[in-house]
Structure formats: C-alpha cells, structure tokens
mmCIF file of C-alpha atoms in Angstrom:
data_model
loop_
_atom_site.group_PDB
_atom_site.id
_atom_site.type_symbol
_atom_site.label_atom_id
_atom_site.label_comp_id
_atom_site.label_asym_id
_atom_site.label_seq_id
_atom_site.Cartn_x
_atom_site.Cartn_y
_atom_site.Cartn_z
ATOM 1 C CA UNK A 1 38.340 -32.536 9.567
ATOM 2 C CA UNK A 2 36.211 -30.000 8.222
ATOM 3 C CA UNK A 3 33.623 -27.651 10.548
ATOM 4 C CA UNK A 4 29.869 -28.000 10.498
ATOM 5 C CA UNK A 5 28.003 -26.401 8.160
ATOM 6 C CA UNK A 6 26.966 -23.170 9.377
ATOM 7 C CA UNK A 7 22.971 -22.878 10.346
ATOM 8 C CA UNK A 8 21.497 -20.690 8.143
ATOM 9 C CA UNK A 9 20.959 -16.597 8.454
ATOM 10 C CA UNK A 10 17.627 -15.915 10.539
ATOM 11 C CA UNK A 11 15.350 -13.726 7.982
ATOM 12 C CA UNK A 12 15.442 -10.582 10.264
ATOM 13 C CA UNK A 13 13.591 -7.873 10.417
ATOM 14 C CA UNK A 14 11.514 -6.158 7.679
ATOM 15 C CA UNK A 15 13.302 -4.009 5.447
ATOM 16 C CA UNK A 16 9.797 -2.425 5.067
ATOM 17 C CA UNK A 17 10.010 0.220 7.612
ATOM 18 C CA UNK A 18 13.873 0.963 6.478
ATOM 19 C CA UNK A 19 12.848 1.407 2.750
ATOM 20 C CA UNK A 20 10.399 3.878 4.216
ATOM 21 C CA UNK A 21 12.507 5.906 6.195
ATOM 22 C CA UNK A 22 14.759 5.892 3.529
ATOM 23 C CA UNK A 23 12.154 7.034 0.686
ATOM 24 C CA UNK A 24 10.888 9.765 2.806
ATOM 25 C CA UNK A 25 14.258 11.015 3.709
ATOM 26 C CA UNK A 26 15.415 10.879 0.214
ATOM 27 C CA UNK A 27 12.088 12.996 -0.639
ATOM 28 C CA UNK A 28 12.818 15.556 2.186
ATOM 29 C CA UNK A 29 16.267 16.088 1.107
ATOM 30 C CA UNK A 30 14.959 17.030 -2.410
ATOM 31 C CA UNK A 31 12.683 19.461 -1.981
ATOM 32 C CA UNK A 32 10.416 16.751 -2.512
ATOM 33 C CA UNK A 33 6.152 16.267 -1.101
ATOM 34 C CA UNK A 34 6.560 12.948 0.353
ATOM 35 C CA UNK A 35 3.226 10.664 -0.031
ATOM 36 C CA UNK A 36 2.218 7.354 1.446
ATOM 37 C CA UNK A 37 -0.682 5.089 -0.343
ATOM 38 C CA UNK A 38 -2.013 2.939 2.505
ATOM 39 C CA UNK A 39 -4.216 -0.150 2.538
ATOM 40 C CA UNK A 40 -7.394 0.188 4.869
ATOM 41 C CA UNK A 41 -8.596 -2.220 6.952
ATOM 42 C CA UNK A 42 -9.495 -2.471 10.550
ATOM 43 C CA UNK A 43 -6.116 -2.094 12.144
ATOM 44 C CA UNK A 44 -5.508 1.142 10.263
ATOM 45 C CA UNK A 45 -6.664 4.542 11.707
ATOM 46 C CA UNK A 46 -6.886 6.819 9.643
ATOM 47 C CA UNK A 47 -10.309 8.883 8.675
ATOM 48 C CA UNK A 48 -13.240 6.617 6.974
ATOM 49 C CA UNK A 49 -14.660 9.140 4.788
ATOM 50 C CA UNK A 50 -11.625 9.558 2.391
ATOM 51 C CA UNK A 51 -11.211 6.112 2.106
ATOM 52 C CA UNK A 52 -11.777 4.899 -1.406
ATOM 53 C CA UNK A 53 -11.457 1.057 -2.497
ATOM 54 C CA UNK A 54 -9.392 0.275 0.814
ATOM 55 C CA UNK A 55 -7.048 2.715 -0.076
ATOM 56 C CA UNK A 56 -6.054 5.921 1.143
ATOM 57 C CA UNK A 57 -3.289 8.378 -0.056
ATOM 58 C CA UNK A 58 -1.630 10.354 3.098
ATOM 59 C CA UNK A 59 0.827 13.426 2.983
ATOM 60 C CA UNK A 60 3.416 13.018 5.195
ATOM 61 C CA UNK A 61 5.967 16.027 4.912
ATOM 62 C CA UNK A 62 6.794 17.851 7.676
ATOM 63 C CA UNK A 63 4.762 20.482 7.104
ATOM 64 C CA UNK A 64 1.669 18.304 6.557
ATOM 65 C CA UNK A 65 1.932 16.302 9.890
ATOM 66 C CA UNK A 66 2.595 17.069 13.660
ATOM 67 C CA UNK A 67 4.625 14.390 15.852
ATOM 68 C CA UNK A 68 5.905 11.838 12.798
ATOM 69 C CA UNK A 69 7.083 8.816 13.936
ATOM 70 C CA UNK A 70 8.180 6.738 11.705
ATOM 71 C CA UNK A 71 8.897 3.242 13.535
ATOM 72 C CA UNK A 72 9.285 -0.189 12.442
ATOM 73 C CA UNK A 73 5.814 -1.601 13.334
ATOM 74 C CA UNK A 74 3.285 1.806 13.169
ATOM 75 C CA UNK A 75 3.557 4.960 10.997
ATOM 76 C CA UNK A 76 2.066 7.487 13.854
ATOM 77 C CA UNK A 77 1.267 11.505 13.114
ATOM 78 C CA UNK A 78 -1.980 14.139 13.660
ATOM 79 C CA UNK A 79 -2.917 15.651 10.403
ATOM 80 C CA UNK A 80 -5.355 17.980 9.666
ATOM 81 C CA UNK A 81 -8.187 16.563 7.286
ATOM 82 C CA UNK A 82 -11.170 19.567 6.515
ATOM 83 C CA UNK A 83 -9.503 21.476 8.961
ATOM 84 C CA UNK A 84 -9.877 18.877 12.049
ATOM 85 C CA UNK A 85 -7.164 17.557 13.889
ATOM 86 C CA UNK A 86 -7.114 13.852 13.442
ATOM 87 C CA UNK A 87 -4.545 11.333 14.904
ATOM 88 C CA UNK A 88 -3.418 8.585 12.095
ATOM 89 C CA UNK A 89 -1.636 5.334 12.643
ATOM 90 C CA UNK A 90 -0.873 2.896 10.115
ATOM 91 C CA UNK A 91 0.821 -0.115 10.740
ATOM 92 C CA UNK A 92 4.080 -0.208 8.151
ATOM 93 C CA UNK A 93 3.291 -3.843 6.891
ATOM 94 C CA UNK A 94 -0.686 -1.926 5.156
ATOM 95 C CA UNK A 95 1.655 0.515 3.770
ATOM 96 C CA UNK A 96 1.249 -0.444 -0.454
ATOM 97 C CA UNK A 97 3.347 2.524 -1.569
ATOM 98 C CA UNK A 98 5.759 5.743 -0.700
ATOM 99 C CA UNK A 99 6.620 8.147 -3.565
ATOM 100 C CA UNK A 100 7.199 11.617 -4.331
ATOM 101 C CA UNK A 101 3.896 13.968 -5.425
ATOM 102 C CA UNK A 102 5.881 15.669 -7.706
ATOM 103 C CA UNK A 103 7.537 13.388 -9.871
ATOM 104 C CA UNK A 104 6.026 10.007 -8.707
ATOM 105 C CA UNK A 105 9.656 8.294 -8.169
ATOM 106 C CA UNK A 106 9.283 6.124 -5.012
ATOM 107 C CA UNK A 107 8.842 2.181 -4.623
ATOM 108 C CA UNK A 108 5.688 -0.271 -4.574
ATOM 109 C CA UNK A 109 5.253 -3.039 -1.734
ATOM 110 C CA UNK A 110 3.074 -5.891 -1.590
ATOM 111 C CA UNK A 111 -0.532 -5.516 -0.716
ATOM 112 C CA UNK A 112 -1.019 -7.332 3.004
ATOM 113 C CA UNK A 113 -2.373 -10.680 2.229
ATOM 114 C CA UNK A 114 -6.058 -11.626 3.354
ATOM 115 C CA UNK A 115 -4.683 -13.294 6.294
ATOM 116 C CA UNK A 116 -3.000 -10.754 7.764
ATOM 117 C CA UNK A 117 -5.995 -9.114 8.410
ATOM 118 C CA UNK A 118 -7.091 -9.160 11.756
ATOM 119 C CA UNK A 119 -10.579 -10.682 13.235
ATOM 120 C CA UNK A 120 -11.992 -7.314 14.142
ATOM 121 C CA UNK A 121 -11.350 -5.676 10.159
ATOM 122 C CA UNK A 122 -14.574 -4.476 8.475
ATOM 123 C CA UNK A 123 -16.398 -7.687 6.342
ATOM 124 C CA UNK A 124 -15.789 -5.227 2.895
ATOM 125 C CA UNK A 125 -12.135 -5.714 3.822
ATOM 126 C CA UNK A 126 -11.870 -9.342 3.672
ATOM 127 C CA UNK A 127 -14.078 -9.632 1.154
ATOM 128 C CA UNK A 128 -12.025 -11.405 -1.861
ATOM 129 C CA UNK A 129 -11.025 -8.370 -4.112
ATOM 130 C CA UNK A 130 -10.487 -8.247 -7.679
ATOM 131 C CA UNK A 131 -11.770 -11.135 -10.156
ATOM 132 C CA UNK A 132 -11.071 -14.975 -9.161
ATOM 133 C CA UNK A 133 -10.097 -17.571 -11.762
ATOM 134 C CA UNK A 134 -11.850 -21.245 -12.309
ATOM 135 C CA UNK A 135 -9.726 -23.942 -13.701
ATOM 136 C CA UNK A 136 -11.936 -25.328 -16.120
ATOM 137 C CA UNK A 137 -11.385 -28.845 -19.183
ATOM 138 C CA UNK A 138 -11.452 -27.227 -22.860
ATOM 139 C CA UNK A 139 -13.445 -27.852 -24.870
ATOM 140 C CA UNK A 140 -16.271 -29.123 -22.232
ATOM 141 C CA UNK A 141 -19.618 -27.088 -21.178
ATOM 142 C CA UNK A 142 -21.804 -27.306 -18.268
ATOM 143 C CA UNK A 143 -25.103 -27.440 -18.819
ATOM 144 C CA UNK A 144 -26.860 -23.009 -19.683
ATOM 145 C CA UNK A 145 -23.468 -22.395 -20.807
ATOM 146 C CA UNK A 146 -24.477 -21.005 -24.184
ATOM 147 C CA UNK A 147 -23.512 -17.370 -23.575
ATOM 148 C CA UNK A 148 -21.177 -16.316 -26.082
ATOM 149 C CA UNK A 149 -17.641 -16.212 -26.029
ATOM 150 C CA UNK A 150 -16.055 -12.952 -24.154
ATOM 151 C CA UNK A 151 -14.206 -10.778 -26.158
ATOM 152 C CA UNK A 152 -10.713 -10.626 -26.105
ATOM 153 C CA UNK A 153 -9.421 -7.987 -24.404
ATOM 154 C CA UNK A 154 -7.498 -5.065 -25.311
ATOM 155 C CA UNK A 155 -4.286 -4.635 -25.956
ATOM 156 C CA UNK A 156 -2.440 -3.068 -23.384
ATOM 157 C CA UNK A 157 -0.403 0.638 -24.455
ATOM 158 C CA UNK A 158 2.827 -0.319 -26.147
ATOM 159 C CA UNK A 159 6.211 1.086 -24.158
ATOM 160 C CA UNK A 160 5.730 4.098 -21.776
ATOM 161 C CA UNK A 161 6.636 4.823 -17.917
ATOM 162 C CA UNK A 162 4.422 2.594 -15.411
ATOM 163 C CA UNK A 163 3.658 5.369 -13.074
ATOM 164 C CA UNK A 164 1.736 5.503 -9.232
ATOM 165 C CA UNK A 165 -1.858 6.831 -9.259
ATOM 166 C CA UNK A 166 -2.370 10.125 -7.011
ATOM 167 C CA UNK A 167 -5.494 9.503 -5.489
ATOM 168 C CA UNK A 168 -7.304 12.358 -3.611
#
C-alpha cells in the first residue's frame, strides 16, 4: 500500500527582505556604497520633495544612516537629507531595487502592483502609470480615425550591459 501524497510546500515567507540583507551585506563587505531605489506611495515615509516619478533613490551604508534595521516587513533608519534629520521607513515589498553606487551590480524586484496600494496612498499614486494598450480588429476604423499612421519606433541599441539608473 503506498502513502498519501504529500500536501504541498506552503509558499513561505518572502525572499524579498533576505535578498536584501544579503545585497547590502555583500556591498558592505566590498568596500561597496550600498543604494536602495524605492517606490513611493502612501505607506512609504520617506521625504516628499526628492521624490521624482514615485521613485526615490536612498543611501543606506552605514555611514549614511543612523539605527538601520533591516527587517522582513519595514526598512527603518534616520538620514540626514539638506542637513535635517529625517526618520525613513519603507516597507520591503515598495522596495524596486538594491545595487551598488559604484559599479551598479545588485538585483531588480517587481514594482508593487496597483492593488497593493493602500486606501490612504496619494490619487497620483494609483493613477494607472505608463501607456495602456486597446485590443482593436485590423483593418477596421472608427469613425475621425483619419490621423495618420504612427511611426515605427526605433530600434532599440544592439548588445551592451542593461544597467540601473542613479537617480538623485
């Protein structure tokens, strides 16, 4: 007689906040400036004004923060921004990206989806973002659609690195 089939592994936890640790370890141990790109909304805390397009890009060496904690649900540390002591939290899951200022070598996580968000985020941050896509029949038109055809785009740079974006 042959045993049940076993139930299936539970998903666990996040390997998120791991891969994080990890990064900014590996970054420490190197010599290395280790940098976090964050996505904004309203469960992040982090200061308005050097927001740009939801994002933000944080420092968080040692020597840039006081009190790092690095947990599994909240990145929490004070930071100085124009000189002012300012207490940051970011919840791990709005975290988009850790890498190394120096050389750019780090790893790239989802974007939170839209409803993730919570009620209380800002209406620019639940705003749809980026272009949306109609399914439309060839070969039909809708009547005023005589604009011209779009040009087709560009063709993207041939072989090369894909590298992070430092913004400041």
């Amino acid at each position: 007689m042959t045993p049940p089939p076993a139930a299936p592994a539970p998903t666990g936890s996040s390997t998120r906040p791991y891969l994080i640790r990890a990064l900014h370890d590996w970054c420490t141990d190197n010599g290395f400036t280790p940098y976090l790109a964050v996505f904004v909304d309203g469960s992040v805390q982090v200061p308005v004004e050097y927001v740009k397009n939801n994002e933000i890009v944080l420092n968080v060496g040692f020597e840039a923060t006081s009190g790092l904690k690095l947990g599994n649900e909240f990145i929490e540390f004070k930071a100085r921004f124009g000189g002012a002591a300012r207490e940051i939290v970011v919840p791990v899951d709005h975290v988009i990206a850790i890498y190394a200022r120096e050389n750019g070598q780090g790893m790239a996580f989802p974007v939170p989806t839209e409803g993730a968000a919570p009620a209380e985020a800002p209406a620019e941050a639940a705003a749809p973002r980026g272009p949306h896509l109609a399914l439309t029949e060839a070969g039909t038109s809708q009547p005023g659609d005589d604009a011209p055809e779009p040009p087709e785009p560009p063709e993207p740079p041939a072989g090369g690195r894909p590298s992070l974006k430092r913004i400041k």
